[in-house]
PDB file of C-alpha atoms in Angstrom:
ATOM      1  CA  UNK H   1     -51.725  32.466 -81.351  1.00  0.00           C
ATOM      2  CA  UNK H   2     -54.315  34.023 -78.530  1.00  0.00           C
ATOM      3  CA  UNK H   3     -53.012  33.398 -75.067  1.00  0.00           C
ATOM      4  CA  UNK H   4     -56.087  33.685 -72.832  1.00  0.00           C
ATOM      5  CA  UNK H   5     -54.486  33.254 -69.449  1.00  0.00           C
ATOM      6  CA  UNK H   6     -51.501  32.040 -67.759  1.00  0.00           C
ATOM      7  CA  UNK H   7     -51.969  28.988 -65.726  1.00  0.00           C
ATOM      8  CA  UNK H   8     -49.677  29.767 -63.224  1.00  0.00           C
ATOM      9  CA  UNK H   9     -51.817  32.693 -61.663  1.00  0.00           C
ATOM     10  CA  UNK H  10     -54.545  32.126 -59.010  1.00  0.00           C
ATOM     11  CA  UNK H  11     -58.222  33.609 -59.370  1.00  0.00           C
ATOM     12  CA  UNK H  12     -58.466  36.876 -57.649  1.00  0.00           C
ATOM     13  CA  UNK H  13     -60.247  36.061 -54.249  1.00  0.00           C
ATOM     14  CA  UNK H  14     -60.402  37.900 -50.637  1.00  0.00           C
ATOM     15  CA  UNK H  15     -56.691  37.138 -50.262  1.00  0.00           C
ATOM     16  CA  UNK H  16     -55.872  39.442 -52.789  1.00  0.00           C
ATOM     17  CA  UNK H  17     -54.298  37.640 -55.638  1.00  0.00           C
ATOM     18  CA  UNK H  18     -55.092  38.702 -59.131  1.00  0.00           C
ATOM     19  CA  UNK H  19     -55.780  36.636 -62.173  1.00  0.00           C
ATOM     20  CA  UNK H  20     -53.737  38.195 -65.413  1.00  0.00           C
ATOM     21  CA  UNK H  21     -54.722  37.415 -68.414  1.00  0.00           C
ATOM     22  CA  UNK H  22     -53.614  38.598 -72.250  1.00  0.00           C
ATOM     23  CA  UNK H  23     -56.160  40.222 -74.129  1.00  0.00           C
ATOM     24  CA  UNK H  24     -54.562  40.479 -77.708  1.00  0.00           C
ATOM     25  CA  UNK H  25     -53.072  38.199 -80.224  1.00  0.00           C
ATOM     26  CA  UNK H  26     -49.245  38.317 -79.925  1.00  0.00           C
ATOM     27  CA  UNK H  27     -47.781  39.258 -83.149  1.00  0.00           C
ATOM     28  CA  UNK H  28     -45.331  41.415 -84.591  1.00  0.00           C
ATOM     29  CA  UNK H  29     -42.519  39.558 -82.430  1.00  0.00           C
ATOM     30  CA  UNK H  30     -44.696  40.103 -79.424  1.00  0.00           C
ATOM     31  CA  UNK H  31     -43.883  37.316 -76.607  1.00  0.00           C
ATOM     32  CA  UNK H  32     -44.527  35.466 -73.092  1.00  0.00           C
ATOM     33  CA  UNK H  33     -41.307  33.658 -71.664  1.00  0.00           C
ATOM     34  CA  UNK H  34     -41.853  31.909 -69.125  1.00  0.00           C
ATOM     35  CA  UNK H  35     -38.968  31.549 -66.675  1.00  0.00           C
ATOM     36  CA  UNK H  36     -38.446  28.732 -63.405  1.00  0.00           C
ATOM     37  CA  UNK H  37     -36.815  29.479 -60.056  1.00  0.00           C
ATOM     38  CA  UNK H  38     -36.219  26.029 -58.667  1.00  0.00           C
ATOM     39  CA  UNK H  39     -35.505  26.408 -55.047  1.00  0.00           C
ATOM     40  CA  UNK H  40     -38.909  28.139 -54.294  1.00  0.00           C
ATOM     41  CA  UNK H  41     -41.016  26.350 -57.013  1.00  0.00           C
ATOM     42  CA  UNK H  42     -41.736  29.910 -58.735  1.00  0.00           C
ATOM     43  CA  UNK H  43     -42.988  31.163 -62.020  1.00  0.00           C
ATOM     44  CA  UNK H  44     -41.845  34.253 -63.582  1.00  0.00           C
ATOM     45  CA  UNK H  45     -43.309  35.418 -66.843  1.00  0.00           C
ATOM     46  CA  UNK H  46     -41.185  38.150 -69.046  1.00  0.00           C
ATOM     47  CA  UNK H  47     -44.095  39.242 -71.468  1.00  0.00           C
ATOM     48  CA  UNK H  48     -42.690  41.816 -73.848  1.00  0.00           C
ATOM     49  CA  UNK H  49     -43.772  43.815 -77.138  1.00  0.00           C
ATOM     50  CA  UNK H  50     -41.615  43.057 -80.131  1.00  0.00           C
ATOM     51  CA  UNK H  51     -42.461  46.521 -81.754  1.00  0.00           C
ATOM     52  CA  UNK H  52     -41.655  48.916 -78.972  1.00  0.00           C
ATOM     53  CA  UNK H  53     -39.246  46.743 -76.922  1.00  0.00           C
ATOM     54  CA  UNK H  54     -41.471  47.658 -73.736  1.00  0.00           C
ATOM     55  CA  UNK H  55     -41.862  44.793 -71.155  1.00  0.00           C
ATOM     56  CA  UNK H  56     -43.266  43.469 -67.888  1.00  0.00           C
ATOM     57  CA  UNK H  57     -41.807  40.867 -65.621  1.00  0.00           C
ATOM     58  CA  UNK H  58     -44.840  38.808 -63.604  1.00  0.00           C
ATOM     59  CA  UNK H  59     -43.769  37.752 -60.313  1.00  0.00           C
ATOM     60  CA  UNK H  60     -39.943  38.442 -59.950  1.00  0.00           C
ATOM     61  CA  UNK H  61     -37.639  36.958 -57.396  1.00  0.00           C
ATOM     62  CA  UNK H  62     -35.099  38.730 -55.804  1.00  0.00           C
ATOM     63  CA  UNK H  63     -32.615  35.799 -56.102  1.00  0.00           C
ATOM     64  CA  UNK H  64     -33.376  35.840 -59.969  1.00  0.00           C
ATOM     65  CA  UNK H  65     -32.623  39.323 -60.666  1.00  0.00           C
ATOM     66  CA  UNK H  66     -29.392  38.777 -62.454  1.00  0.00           C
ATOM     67  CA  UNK H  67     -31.100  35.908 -64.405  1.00  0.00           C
ATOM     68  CA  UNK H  68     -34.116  38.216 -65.603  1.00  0.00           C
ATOM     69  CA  UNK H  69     -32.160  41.529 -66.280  1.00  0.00           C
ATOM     70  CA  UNK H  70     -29.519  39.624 -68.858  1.00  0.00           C
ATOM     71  CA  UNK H  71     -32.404  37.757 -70.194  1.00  0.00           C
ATOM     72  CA  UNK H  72     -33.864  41.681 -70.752  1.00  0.00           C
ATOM     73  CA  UNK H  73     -31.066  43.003 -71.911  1.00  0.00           C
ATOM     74  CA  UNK H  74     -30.066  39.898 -74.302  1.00  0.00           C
ATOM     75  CA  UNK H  75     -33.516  40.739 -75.910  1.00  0.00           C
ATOM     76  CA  UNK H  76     -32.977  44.841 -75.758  1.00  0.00           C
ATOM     77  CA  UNK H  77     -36.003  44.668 -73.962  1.00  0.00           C
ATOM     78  CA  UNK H  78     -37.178  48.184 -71.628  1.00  0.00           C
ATOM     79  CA  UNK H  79     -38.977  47.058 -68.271  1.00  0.00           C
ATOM     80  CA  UNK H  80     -42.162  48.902 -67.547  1.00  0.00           C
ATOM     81  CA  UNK H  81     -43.936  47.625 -64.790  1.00  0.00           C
ATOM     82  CA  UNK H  82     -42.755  44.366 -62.010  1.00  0.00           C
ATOM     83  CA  UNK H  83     -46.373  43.188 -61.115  1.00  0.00           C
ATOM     84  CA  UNK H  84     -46.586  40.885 -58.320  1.00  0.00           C
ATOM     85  CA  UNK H  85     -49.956  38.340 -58.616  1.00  0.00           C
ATOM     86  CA  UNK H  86     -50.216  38.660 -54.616  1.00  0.00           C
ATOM     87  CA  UNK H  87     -47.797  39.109 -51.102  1.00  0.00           C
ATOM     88  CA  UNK H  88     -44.751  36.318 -51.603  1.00  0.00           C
ATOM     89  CA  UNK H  89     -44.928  34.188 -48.455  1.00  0.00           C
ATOM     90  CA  UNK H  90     -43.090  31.507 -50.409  1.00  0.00           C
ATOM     91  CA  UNK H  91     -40.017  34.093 -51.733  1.00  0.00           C
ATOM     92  CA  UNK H  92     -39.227  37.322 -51.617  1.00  0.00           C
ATOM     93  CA  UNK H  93     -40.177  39.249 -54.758  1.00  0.00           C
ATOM     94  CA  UNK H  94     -37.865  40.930 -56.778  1.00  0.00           C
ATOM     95  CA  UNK H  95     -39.388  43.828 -57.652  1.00  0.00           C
ATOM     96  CA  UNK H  96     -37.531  46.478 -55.451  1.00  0.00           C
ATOM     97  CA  UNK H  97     -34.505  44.972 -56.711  1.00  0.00           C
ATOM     98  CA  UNK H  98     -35.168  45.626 -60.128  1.00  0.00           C
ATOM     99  CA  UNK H  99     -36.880  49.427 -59.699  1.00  0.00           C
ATOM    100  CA  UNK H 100     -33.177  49.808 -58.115  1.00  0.00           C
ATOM    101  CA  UNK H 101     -31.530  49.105 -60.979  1.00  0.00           C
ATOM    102  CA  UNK H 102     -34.076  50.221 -63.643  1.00  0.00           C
ATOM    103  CA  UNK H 103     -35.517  53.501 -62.317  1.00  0.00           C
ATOM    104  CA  UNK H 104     -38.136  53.981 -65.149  1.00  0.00           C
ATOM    105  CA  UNK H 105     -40.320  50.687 -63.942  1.00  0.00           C
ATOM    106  CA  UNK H 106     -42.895  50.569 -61.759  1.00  0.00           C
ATOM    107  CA  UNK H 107     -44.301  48.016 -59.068  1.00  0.00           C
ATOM    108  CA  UNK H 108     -47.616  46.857 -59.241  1.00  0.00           C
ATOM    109  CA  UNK H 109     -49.819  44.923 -56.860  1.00  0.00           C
ATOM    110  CA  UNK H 110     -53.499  43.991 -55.462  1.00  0.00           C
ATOM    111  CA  UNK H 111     -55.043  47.353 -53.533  1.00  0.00           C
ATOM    112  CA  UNK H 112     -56.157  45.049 -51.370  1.00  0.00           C
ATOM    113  CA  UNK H 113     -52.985  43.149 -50.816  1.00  0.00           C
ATOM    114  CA  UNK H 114     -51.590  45.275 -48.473  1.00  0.00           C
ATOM    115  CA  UNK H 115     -48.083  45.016 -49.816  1.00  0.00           C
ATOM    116  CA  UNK H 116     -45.757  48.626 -51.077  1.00  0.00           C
ATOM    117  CA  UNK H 117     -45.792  49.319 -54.683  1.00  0.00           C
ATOM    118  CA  UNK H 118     -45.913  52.382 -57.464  1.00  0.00           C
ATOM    119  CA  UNK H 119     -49.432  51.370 -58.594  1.00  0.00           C
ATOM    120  CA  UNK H 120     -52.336  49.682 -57.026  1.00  0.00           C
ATOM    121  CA  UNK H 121     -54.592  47.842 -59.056  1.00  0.00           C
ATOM    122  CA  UNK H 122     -58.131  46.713 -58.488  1.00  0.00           C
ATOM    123  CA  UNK H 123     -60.683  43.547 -60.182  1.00  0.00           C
ATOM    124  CA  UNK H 124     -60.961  44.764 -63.626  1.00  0.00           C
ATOM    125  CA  UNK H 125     -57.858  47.680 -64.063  1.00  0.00           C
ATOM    126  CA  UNK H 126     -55.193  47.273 -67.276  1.00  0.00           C
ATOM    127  CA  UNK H 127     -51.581  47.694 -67.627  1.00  0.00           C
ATOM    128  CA  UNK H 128     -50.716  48.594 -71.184  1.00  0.00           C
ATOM    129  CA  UNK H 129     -47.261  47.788 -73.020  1.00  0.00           C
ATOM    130  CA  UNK H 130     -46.662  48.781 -76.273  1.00  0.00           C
ATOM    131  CA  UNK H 131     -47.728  51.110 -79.207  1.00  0.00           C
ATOM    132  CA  UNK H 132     -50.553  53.846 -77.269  1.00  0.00           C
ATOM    133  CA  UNK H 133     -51.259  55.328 -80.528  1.00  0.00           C
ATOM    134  CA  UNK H 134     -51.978  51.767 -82.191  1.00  0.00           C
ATOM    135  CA  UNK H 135     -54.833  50.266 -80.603  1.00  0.00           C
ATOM    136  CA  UNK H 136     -54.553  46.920 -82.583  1.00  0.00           C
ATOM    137  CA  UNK H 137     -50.410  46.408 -81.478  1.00  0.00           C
ATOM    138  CA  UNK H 138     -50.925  47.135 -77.288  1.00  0.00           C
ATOM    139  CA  UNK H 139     -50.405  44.085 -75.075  1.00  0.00           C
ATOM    140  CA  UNK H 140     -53.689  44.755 -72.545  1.00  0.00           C
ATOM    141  CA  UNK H 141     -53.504  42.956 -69.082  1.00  0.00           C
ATOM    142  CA  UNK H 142     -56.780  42.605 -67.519  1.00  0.00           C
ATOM    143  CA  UNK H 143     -56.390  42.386 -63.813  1.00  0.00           C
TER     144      UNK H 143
END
């Protein structure tokens, strides 16, 4: 299976979103879940390498937190990086709420956003999960 994109994520544009997309075959236990947050109509995506354990969550909401970090550690799952596709006007993200709790990840967001996080990223940066020294088992995000 090749995912090309997620659906769910807007076409960078002046407003500062970013378009994600997977640039690898998953394999090797490798995953996407894909995870609802009724009250606010939001998306979350939990995509994780089955080799290393190493994940990121896509969009997090703050109200989900408990949801997302069971669901992580159900699945022994390490959380790298809480990217946020662009500034939540609908919710409020999640992502400080889970660098509380899980020191080693990292927020990520649009430079042009405007919003607080660890790393800014810009039209045509990657975030990297999994294996560095295997160039064929990395989960690539192209932002």
């Amino acid at each position: 299976m090749f995912i090309r994109s997620l659906n769910h994520f807007v076409k960078k544009s002046s407003n500062a979103c970013l378009s994600i997309e997977i640039r690898r075959a998953l394999s090797n236990g490798s995953f996407v879940r894909q995870l609802f947050e009724q009250e606010t109509s939001t998306y979350t995506y939990i995509v994780a390498d089955g080799k290393t354990k190493d994940a990121l969550i896509i969009d997090p909401v703050i109200t989900t937190v408990a949801r997302d970090m069971q669901l992580l550690k159900q699945l022994g799952l390490r959380l790298r990086y809480a990217i946020n596709t662009h500034i939540h006007a609908d919710h409020i993200t999640g992502s400080g709420r889970l660098k509380a709790l899980l020191p080693d990840c990292q927020s990520v967001i649009s430079k042009t956003s405007g919003g607080k996080a660890d790393i800014y990223i810009e039209d045509g940066d990657e975030i990297e999960i999994g294996d560095k020294d295997d160039k064929n088992q990395r989960l690539i995000l192209e932002c």
